[in-house]
Amino acid sequence: MPRSSAPPAPHLAPPVGALLRRYADAGEPLSCQPVAQGLLNRGYRLATTRGAYFLKQHVDARTADRDTIVRQHRATQRLHGLGLPVAPPLPDSAGRTVAVIGGHCYALHPWIDGRHRDGAQLTRAGCRRLGTLLGHVHTCLDRVMGAPPPNPGHESARPEDTFRLIDELLRLVRARRPRDGFDELAEHRLRERRVLLAAHAHRRPPAAAATGWVHGDFHPFNLLYRGAEPAAIVDWDRLGVRPRAEEAVRAAAIFFVRPAGELALDKVRVYARAYRRAAGADGAELAAAVDRVWWERLNDFWTLRWRYQLHDRRADPQFPAVSALAVWWTREYEAVRDAFTG
């Protein structure tokens, strides 16, 4: 899930004129409308006399430097060459894909007509197609990125750190005046999670043993469909080296979570079987990933940190299902692991 270290930056209109002058065939601007804003960067539908484009403004401090963006662009260009549904950036007249204007980085992409689909909108065939797609992403990244650097460890969360965070968040929640329904639910979930974590602290997983190149943020809002077929995987800002099977589990926990915080395990099973086949991953790799992602969810409070520490409420709608999932997953742990590995 998204993380942030700062509140959203103030909105500034993109310098469309200065940007388009760098492109010989992009045409003259007609309109530039914000699309549904992501939690980290900004996007616009840019219409010109030559067609429609997606204009991306990179603002997330951790990934908005030019060198990082260029590496992402090269990866998507190579993945496109292998046949994956991606939307590589368009090069300007000098062959550059990143424009630095006014201290901000911009990139121009083709506009992809499509819609987002969550797991509830996917048939069994769609679940199979999704698992196969992510498996191909991982195997193709291995080809275009080369051998990953040495395993940095990827240690799992320490319970003592989480207990301190829970105490801090409870202090902030209880200090809220006036309190609302969200605050009441937040306090309930924090107290509940403290009890759960105390009961399961001895199950802290070891550091991940296997890593590979991953998309880093594979979820429904970063995948566009045209009909039943995936049309484009977007937002490669978190491209990096991490445990690849964990991305498969983490993605399923987003695609297939129900509003009450349960996973649609019948669909997870179809998706996971297709992923294992496409990625060449075995049951043991998925079992270890399930353990680590479950532990991550048990120790993670990113939505509450955004609200109470960063005073940013954009993630509030995700909190009810995300917080309920950690409780349900703990109770149904064996069934969840079997769905990913069976």
Short mmCIF file of N, CA, C and O in Angstrom, two decimals, residues 18 30 38 46 49 56 105 140 147 165 211 225-226 228 247 253 266 282 295 315 334:
data_model
loop_
_atom_site.label_atom_id
_atom_site.label_comp_id
_atom_site.label_asym_id
_atom_site.label_seq_id
_atom_site.Cartn_x
_atom_site.Cartn_y
_atom_site.Cartn_z
N ALA A 18 5.52 25.15 -22.07
CA ALA A 18 6.95 24.89 -22.06
C ALA A 18 7.25 23.42 -22.31
O ALA A 18 8.24 23.07 -22.96
N LEU A 30 -4.91 22.12 -26.04
CA LEU A 30 -6.32 22.49 -26.06
C LEU A 30 -6.89 22.51 -24.64
O LEU A 30 -7.65 23.41 -24.29
N GLY A 38 -3.68 10.42 -7.68
CA GLY A 38 -3.10 9.35 -6.90
C GLY A 38 -2.64 9.88 -5.56
O GLY A 38 -2.65 11.09 -5.29
N LEU A 46 -4.11 15.48 -21.08
CA LEU A 46 -3.71 16.62 -21.89
C LEU A 46 -4.21 16.41 -23.31
O LEU A 46 -3.82 15.44 -23.97
N THR A 49 -3.90 19.50 -30.35
CA THR A 49 -4.38 19.41 -31.73
C THR A 49 -3.96 18.11 -32.40
O THR A 49 -4.41 17.81 -33.51
N LYS A 56 2.27 13.23 -16.59
CA LYS A 56 2.55 12.86 -15.21
C LYS A 56 3.52 13.85 -14.58
O LYS A 56 4.57 14.14 -15.16
N CYS A 105 9.78 17.33 -12.16
CA CYS A 105 9.95 16.39 -13.26
C CYS A 105 8.60 16.01 -13.86
O CYS A 105 7.65 15.70 -13.13
N CYS A 140 9.74 -11.08 -16.79
CA CYS A 140 10.26 -10.14 -17.78
C CYS A 140 11.17 -9.10 -17.13
O CYS A 140 12.17 -8.68 -17.74
N ALA A 147 20.58 -9.07 -13.06
CA ALA A 147 20.65 -9.64 -11.72
C ALA A 147 20.41 -8.55 -10.67
O ALA A 147 21.00 -7.47 -10.76
N LEU A 165 4.27 2.54 18.44
CA LEU A 165 3.46 3.27 17.48
C LEU A 165 1.99 3.24 17.88
O LEU A 165 1.28 4.25 17.77
N THR A 211 14.71 -12.51 -3.30
CA THR A 211 14.26 -11.22 -3.81
C THR A 211 14.38 -11.19 -5.33
O THR A 211 15.09 -11.99 -5.93
N TYR A 225 -7.92 -1.71 -17.79
CA TYR A 225 -8.49 -2.77 -18.63
C TYR A 225 -9.22 -2.16 -19.82
O TYR A 225 -9.84 -1.09 -19.72
N ARG A 226 -9.15 -2.87 -20.93
CA ARG A 226 -9.99 -2.56 -22.08
C ARG A 226 -10.83 -3.82 -22.32
O ARG A 226 -10.33 -4.83 -22.78
N ALA A 228 -12.19 -7.14 -21.17
CA ALA A 228 -11.69 -8.11 -20.20
C ALA A 228 -10.18 -8.21 -20.19
O ALA A 228 -9.61 -8.91 -19.35
N GLU A 247 4.96 -9.49 -3.43
CA GLU A 247 4.15 -8.59 -4.26
C GLU A 247 2.90 -9.32 -4.74
O GLU A 247 1.81 -8.72 -4.80
N ALA A 253 -4.22 -9.24 -1.76
CA ALA A 253 -4.89 -8.70 -0.57
C ALA A 253 -5.55 -7.37 -0.86
O ALA A 253 -6.39 -6.91 -0.08
N ASP A 266 -11.78 -18.05 -3.05
CA ASP A 266 -11.96 -18.82 -4.28
C ASP A 266 -11.25 -18.14 -5.44
O ASP A 266 -10.60 -18.82 -6.27
N ASP A 282 7.28 -21.75 -6.42
CA ASP A 282 6.70 -22.94 -5.81
C ASP A 282 5.88 -22.58 -4.57
O ASP A 282 5.83 -21.44 -4.13
N TRP A 295 2.17 -10.74 8.56
CA TRP A 295 2.85 -10.05 9.65
C TRP A 295 2.93 -8.55 9.38
O TRP A 295 2.75 -7.72 10.27
N ALA A 315 -6.40 8.82 2.65
CA ALA A 315 -6.43 7.36 2.78
C ALA A 315 -7.54 6.88 3.72
O ALA A 315 -7.71 5.68 3.89
N GLU A 334 -4.72 -20.32 8.17
CA GLU A 334 -4.47 -21.57 7.44
C GLU A 334 -5.23 -21.59 6.13
O GLU A 334 -4.69 -22.06 5.11
#
